[in-house]
Short mmCIF file of C-alpha atoms and ligand atoms in Angstrom, two decimals:
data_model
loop_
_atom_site.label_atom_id
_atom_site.label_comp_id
_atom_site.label_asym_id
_atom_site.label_seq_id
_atom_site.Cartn_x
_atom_site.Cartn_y
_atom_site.Cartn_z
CA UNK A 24 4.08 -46.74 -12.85
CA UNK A 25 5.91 -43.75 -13.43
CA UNK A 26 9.15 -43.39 -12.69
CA UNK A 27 11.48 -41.02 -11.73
CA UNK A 28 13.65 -41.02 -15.12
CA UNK A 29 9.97 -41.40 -17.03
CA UNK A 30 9.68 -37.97 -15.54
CA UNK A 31 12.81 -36.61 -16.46
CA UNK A 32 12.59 -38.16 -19.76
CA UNK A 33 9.49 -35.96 -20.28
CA UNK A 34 10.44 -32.81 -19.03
CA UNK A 35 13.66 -32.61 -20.81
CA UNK A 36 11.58 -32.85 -24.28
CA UNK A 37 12.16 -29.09 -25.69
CA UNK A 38 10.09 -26.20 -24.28
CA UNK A 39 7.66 -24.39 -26.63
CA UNK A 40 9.28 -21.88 -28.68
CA UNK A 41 8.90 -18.72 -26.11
CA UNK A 42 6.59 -16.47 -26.45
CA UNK A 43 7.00 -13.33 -28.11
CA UNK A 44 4.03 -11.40 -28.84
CA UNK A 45 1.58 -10.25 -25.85
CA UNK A 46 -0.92 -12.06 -26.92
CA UNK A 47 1.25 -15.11 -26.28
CA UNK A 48 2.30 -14.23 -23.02
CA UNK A 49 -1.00 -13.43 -21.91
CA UNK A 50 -2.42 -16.64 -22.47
CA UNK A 51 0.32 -18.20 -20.78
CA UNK A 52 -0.88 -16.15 -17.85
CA UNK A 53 -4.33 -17.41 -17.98
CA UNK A 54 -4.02 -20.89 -18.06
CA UNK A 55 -1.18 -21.01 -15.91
CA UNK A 56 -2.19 -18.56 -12.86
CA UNK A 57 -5.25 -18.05 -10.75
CA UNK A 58 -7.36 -15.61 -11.87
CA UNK A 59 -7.45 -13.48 -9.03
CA UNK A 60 -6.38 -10.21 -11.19
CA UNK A 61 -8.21 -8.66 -14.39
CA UNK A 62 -4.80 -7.34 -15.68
CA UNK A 63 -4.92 -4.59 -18.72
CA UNK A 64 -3.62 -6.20 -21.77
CA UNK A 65 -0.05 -4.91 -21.61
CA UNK A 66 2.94 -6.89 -21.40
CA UNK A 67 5.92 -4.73 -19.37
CA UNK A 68 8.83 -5.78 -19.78
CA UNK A 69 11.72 -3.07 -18.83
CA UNK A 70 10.88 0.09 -15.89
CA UNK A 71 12.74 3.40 -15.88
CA UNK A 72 11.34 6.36 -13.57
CA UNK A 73 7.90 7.24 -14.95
CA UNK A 74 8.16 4.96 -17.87
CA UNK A 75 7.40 1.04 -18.65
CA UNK A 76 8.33 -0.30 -21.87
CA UNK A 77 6.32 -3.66 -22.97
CA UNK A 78 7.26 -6.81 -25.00
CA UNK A 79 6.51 -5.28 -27.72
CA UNK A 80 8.74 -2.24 -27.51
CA UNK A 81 6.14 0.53 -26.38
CA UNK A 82 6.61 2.93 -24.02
CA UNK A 83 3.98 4.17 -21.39
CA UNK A 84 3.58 6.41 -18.32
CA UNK A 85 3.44 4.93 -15.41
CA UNK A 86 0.27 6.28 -13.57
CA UNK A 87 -0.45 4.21 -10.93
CA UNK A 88 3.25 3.12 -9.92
CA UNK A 89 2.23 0.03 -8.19
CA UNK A 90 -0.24 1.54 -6.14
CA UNK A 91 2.56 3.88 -4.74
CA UNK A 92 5.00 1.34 -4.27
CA UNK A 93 7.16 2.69 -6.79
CA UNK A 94 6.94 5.95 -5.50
CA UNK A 95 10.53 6.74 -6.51
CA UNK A 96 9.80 5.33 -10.00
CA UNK A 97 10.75 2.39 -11.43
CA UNK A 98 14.86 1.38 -10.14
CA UNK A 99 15.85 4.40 -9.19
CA UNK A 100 19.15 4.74 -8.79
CA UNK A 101 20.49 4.93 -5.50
CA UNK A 102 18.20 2.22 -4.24
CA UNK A 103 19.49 0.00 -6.99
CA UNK A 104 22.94 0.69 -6.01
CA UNK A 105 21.77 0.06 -1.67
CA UNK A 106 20.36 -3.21 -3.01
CA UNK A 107 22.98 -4.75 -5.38
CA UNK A 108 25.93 -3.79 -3.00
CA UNK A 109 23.48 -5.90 -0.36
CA UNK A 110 23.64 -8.94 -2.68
CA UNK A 111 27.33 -8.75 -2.71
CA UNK A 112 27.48 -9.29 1.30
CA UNK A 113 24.16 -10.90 2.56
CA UNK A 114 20.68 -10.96 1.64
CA UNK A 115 19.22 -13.49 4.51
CA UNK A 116 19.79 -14.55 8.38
CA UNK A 117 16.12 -14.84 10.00
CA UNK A 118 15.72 -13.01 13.12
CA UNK A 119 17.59 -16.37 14.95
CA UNK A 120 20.80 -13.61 14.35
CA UNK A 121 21.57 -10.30 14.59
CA UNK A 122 23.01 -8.24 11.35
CA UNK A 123 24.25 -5.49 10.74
CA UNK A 124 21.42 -3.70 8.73
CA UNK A 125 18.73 -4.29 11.11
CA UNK A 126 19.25 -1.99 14.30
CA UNK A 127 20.59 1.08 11.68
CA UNK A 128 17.54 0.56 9.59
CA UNK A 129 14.87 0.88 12.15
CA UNK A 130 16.63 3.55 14.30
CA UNK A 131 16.76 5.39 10.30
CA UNK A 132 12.86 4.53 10.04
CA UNK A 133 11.93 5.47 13.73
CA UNK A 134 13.91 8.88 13.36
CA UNK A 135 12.18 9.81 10.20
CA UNK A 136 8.58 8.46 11.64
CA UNK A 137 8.98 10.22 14.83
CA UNK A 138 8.26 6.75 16.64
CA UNK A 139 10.32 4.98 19.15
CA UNK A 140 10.14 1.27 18.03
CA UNK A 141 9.60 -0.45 14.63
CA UNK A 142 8.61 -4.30 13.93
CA UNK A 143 9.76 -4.99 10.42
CA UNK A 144 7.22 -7.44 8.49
CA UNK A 145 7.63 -7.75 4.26
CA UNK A 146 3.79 -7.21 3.47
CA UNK A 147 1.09 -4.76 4.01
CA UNK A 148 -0.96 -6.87 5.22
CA UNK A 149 1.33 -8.71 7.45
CA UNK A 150 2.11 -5.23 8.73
CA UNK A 151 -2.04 -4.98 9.84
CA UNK A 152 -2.46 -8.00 11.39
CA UNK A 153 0.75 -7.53 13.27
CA UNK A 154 -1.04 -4.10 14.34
CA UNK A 155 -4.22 -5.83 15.43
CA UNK A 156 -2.23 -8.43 17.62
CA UNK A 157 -0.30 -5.93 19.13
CA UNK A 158 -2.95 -4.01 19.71
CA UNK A 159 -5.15 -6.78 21.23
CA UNK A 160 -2.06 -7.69 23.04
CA UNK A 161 -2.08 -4.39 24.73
CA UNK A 162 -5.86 -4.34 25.50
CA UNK A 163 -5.56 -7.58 27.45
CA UNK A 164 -2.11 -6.51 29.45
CA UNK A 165 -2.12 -3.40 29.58
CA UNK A 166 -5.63 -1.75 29.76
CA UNK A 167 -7.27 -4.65 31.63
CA UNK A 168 -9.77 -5.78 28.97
CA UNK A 169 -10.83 -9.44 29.94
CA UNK A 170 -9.02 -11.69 27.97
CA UNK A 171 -10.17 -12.26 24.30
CA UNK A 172 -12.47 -9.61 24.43
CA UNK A 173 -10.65 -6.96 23.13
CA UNK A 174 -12.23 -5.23 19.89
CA UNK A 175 -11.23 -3.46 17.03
CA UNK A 176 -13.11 -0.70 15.24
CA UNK A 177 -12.71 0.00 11.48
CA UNK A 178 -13.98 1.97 9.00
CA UNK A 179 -16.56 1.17 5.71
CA UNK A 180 -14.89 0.67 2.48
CA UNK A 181 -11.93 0.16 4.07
CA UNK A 182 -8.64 -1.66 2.38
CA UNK A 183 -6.33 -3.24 4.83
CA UNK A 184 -4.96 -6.63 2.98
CA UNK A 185 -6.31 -9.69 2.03
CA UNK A 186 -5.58 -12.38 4.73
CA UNK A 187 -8.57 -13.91 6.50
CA UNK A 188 -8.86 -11.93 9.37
CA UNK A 189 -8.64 -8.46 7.35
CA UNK A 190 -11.08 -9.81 4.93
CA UNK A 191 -13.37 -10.44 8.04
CA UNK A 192 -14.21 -6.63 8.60
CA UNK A 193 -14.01 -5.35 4.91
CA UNK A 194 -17.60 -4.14 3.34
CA UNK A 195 -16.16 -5.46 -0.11
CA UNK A 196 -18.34 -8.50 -0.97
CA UNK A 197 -15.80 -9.69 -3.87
CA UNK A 198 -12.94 -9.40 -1.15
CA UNK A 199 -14.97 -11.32 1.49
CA UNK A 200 -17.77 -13.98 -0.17
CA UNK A 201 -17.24 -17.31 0.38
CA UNK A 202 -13.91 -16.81 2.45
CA UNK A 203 -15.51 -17.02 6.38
CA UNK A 204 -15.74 -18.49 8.86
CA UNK A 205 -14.53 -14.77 9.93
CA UNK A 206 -12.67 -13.42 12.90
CA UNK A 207 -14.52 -11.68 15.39
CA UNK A 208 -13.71 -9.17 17.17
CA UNK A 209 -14.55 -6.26 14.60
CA UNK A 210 -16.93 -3.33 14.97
CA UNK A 211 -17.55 -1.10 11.29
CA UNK A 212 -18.64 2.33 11.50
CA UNK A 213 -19.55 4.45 8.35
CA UNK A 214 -15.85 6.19 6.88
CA UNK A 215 -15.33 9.81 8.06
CA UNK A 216 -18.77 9.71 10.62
CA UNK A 217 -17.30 10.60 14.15
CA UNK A 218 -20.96 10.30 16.12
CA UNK A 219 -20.77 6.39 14.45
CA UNK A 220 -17.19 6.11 15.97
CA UNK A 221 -18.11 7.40 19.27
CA UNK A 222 -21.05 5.36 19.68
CA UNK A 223 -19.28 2.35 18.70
CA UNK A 224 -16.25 2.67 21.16
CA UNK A 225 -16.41 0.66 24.45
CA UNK A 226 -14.51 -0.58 27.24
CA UNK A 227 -13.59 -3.10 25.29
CA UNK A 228 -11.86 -1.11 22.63
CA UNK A 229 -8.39 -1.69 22.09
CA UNK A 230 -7.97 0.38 18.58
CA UNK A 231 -9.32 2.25 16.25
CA UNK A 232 -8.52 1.42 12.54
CA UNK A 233 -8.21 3.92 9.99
CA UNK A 234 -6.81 5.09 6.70
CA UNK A 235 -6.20 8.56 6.77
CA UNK A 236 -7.18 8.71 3.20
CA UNK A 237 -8.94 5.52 1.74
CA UNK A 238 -7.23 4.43 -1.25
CA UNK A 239 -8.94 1.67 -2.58
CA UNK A 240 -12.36 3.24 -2.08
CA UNK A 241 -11.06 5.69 -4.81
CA UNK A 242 -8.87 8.01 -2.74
CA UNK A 243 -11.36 9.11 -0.79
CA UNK A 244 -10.34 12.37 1.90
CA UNK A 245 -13.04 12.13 4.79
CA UNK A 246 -13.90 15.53 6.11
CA UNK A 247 -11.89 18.08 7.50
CA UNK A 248 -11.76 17.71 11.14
CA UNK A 249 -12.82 14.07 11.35
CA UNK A 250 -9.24 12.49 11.87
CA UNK A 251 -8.59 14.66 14.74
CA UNK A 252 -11.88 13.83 16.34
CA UNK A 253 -11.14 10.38 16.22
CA UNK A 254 -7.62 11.42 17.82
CA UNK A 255 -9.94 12.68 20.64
CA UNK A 256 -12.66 10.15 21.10
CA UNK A 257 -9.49 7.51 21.34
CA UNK A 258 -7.87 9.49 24.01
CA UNK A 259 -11.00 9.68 25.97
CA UNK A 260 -11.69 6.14 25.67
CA UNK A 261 -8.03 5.11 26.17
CA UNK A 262 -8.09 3.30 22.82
CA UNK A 263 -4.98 3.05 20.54
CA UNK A 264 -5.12 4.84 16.83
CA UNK A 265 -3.69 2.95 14.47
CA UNK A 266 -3.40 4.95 11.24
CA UNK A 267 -2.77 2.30 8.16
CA UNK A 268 -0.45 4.49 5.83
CA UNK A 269 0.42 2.05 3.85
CA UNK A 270 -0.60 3.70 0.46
CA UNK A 271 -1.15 6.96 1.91
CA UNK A 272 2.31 7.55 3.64
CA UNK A 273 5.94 8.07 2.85
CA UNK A 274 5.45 11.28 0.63
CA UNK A 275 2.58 10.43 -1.53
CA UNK A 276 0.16 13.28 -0.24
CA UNK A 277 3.80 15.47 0.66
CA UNK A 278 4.12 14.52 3.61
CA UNK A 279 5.78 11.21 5.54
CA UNK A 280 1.94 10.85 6.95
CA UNK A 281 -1.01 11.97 5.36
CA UNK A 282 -2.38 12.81 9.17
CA UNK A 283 0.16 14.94 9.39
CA UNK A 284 -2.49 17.15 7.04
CA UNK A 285 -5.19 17.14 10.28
CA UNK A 286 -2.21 17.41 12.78
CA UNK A 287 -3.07 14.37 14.46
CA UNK A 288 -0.71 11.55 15.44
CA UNK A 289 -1.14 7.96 16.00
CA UNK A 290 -0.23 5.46 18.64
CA UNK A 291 1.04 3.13 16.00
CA UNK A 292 1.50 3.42 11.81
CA UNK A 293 1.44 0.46 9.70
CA UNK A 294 4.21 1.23 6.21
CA UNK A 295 4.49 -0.82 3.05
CA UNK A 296 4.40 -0.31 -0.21
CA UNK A 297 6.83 2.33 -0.88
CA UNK A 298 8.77 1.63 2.07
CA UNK A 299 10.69 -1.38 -0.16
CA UNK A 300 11.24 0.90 -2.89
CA UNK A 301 9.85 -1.21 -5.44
CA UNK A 302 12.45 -3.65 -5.52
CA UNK A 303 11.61 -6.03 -2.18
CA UNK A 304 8.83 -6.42 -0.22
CA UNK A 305 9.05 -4.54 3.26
CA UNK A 306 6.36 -3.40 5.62
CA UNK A 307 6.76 -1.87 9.28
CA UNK A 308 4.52 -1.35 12.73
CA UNK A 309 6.64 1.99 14.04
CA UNK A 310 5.04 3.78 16.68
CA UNK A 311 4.92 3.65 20.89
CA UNK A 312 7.56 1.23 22.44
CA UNK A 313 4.83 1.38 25.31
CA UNK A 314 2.30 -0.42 23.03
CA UNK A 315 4.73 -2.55 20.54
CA UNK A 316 6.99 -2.99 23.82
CA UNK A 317 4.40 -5.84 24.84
CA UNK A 318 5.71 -8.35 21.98
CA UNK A 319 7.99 -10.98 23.78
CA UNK A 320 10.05 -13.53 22.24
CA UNK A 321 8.12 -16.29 20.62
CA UNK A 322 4.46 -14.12 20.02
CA UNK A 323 5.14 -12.95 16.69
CA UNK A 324 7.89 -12.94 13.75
CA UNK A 325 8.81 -14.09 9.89
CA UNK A 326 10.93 -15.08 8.36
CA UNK A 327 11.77 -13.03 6.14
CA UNK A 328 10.95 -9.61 7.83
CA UNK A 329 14.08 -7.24 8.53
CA UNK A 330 15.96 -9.26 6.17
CA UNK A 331 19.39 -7.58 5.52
CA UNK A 332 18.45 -6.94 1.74
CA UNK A 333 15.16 -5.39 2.60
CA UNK A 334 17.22 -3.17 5.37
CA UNK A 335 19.34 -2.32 3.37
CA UNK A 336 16.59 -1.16 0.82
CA UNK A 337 14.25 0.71 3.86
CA UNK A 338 17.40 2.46 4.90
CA UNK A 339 18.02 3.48 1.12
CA UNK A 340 14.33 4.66 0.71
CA UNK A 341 14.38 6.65 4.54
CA UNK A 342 17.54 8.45 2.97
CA UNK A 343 15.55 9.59 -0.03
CA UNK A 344 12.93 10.91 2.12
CA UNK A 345 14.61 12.61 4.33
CA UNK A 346 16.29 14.96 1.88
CA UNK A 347 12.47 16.33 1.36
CA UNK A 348 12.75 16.25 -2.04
CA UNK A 349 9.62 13.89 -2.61
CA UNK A 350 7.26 15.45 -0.38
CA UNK A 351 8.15 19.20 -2.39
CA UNK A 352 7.36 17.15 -5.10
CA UNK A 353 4.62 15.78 -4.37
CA UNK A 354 2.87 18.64 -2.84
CA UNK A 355 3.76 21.10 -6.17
CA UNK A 356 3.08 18.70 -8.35
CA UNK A 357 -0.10 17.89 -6.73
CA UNK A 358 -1.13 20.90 -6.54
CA UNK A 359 -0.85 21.28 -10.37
CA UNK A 360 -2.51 17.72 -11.02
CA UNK A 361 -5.45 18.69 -8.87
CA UNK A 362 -5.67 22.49 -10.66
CA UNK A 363 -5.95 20.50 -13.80
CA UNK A 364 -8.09 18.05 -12.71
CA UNK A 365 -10.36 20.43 -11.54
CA UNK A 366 -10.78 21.82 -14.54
CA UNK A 367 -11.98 18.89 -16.20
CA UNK A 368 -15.02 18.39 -13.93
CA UNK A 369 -18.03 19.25 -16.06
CA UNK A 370 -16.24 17.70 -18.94
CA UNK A 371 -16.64 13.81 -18.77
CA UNK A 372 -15.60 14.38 -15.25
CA UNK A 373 -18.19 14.19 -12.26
CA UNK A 374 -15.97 14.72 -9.52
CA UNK A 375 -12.26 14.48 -8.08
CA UNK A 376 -10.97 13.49 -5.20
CA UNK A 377 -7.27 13.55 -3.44
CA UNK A 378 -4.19 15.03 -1.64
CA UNK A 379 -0.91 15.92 -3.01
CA UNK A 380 -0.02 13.60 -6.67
CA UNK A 381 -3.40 11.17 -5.73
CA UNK A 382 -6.35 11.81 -7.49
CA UNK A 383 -9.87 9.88 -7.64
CA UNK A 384 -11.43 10.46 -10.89
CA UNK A 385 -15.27 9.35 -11.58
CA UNK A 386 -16.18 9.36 -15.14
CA UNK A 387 -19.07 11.13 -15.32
CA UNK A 388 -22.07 8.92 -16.06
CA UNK A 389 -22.81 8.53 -19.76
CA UNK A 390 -19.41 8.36 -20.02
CA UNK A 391 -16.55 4.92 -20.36
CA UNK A 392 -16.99 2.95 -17.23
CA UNK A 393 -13.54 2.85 -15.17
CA UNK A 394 -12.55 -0.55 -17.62
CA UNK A 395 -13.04 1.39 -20.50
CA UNK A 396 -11.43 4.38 -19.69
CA UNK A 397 -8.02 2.70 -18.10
CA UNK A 398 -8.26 0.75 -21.71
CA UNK A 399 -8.64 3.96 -23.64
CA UNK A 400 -5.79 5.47 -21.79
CA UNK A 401 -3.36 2.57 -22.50
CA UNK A 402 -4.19 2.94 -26.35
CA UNK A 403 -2.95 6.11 -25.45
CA UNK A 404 0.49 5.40 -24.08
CA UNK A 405 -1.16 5.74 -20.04
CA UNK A 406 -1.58 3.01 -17.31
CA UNK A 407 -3.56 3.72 -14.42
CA UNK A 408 -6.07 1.39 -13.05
CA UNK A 409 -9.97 2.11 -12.28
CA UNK A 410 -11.03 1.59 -8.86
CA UNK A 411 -14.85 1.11 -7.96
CA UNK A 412 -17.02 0.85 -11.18
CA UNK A 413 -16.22 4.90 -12.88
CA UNK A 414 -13.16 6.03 -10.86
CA UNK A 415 -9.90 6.23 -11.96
CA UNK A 416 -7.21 6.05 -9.46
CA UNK A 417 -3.77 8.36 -10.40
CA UNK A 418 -0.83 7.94 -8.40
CA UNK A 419 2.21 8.87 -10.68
CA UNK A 420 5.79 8.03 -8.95
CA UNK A 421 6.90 11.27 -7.06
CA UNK A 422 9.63 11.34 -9.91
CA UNK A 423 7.21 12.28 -12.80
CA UNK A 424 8.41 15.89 -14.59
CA UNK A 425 5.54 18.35 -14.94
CA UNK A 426 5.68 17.30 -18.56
CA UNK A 427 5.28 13.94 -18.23
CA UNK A 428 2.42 14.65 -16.06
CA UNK A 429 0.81 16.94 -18.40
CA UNK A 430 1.30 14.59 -20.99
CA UNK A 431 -1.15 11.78 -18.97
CA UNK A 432 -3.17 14.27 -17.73
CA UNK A 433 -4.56 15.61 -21.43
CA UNK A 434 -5.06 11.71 -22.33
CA UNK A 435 -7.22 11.51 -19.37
CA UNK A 436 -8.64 14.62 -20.87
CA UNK A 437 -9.32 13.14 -23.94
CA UNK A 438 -10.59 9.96 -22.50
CA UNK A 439 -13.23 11.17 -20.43
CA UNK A 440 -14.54 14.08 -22.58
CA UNK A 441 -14.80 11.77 -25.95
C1 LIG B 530 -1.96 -2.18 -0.24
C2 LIG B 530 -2.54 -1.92 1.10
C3 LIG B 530 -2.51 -2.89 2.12
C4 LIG B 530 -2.02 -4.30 1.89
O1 LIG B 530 -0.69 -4.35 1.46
P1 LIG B 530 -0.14 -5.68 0.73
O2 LIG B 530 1.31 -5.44 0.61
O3 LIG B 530 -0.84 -5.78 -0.59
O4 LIG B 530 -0.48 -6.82 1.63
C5 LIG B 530 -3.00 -2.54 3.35
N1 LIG B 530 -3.50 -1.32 3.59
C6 LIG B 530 -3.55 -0.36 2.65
C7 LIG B 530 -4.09 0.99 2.98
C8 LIG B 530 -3.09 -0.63 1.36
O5 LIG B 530 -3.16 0.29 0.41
#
């Protein structure tokens, strides 16, 4: 039998020398963690604005900044400064208290937003499924849909998270095999077809789903026009919009909403990503206090959700948008990222996709796949990540210089023309 001072007997033999070399810490990672990622080979080990340095001392440009979660860049400063004067005071309370952070950070995020009420959550896909029960919620009290019938439409190729119940209406067979029984409850109509949305919406609607641009798909826009038909064929079916802008919002297209584009607005938004600034996880539902007004005590919460450190963050990150400083930058430098891009098509480019500094690249065929090229570009001093088999997904942090951007723009040049 093994004991309990056996045990401590054998872990308090010396560790392995740590590792040093990526290599080392690599392995490490794949005997030690699932293999749910396919990580490029690059160790980082230090973050500053655009730039990640790795174990071994290298410096790259950040090009995907954590699929616009690090939309300011890597620690920028004054949301460094909002979160370490946090830890000083208090970083935890659950929602059994009140603190002091809480009712100035969502009346901050609600102001900016435009919304009346905001549930704080820490993921994005907490954020969704909080959506959907809110939503259903609604349906059953509010628009008289029979209990437990209310449904849900969503769109193709849609990314919304990765818990069971979002995984139930993706179209992704990696994201969904093997993981059912699924939730009902879902309708999917093809992504930017509003004769497939109107045929699909019933009585029994309570929401439409959407991303106003679809990240994961490879930053795909759907056509002009088709957002605010949706806004319509909601309002005549008295069926909630719920725009997921969780990679899409807070500046990245240069604007707080990338519907704001189509001039449409939605019943209720889900936020993430960005919204913690990189340093915490923090999500949001912000939108109608007549729709999120139907959550009672008891129905829904976490732990961990409007925490006073990740207030204290969101407050830090709606002060940085609100000087409109990232969506000026976002929309000039987009504009010169998609100028450039542009002119690569024809080139070892097939097409390219986006709004403000987003871009889906496909590799023209013939040319690296996606894997190949996001390698390439890392030999090159670049990270960004490939999306579905030839596209490249580019999402700088809103902090890049022109320079900078220039700079991982000509080694995407380079990459897909050679
Ligand atoms: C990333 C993302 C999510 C899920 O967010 P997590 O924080 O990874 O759970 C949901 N919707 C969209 C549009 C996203 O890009």
């Amino acid at each position: 039998m093994t004991t309990f001072a056996d045990r401590t007997a054998a872990t308090s033999t010396p560790p392995p020398a740590a590792p040093v070399a990526t290599a080392d810490f690599i392995a490490l990672d794949e005997q030690w963690s699932t293999h749910n990622y396919h990580p490029l080979p690059v160790v980082i080990a230090g973050g500053e604005g655009a730039t990640v340095t790795d174990v071994e001392g290298a410096t790259y440009l950040d090009f995907l900044s954590g699929y616009s979660a690090l939309n300011f860049g890597h620690r920028h400063p004054e949301l460094v400064a909002a979160a370490t004067e946090q830890l000083e005071r208090v970083t935890l309370t659950s929602r059994a208290f009140h603190h002091d952070r809480f009712g100035p950070f969502c009346r901050e995020l609600a102001e900016l937003t435009g919304t009346e009420m905001v549930l704080p959550m820490n993921s994005g896909a907490e954020a969704v499924e909080s959506a959907i029960k809110v939503a259903r919620k609604w349906a059953h009290r509010v628009k008289g849909v029979p209990d437990g019938q209310a449904r849900i439409v969503v769109a193709s190729d849609n990314f919304h998270g990765r818990t069971t119940t979002i995984v139930s209406f993706s179209t992704d067979e990696d994201a969904r095999a093997d993981f059912g029984p699924f939730t009902p409850g879902f309708d999917v109509v093809p992504y930017g077809d509003a004769d497939a949305l109107a045929a699909a919406i019933t009585d029994h609607t309570a929401a439409v789903l959407v991303e106003p641009v679809q990240g994961e798909a490879g930053v795909v826009v759907p056509p002009s026009g088709y957002l605010a038909e949706v806004r319509r064929l909601c309002d005549e079916a008295g069926a909630l919009l719920i725009a997921d802008e969780i990679q899409s919002g807070l500046c990245r297209t240069g604007t707080i909403f990338a519907l704001e584009h189509e001039g449409v607005r939605a019943d209720l938004y889900t936020l993430g990503k960005a919204l913690g600034g990189g340093i915490v996880p923090v999500s949001a539902v912000v939108g109608r206090r007549d729709v999120l007004g139907v959550l009672r005590p008891g129905e829904h919460g976490s732990t961990f959700g409007g925490n006073p450190l990740a207030c204290a963050v969101g407050s830090a990150v709606v002060r940085l948008l609100s000087t409109g400083e990232f969506a000026e930058r976002a929309t000039a430098l987009g504009e010169h990222l998609h100028t450039r891009l542009a002119g690569l098509v024809g080139h070892g480019v097939g097409a390219v996709r986006g709004r403000g500094l987003w871009a889906g690249v496909d590799i023209s065929p013939g040319g690296p796949t996606g894997r190949r090229a996001s390698e390439a570009l890392r030999e090159r001093g670049v990270l960004c990540k490939e999306t579905h088999g030839s596209t490249l997904r580019i999402a700088p942090p809103l902090v890049i210089t022109e320079a900078e951007l220039d700079r991982g723009i000509d080694a995407i040049e380079a990459v897909a023309g050679g």
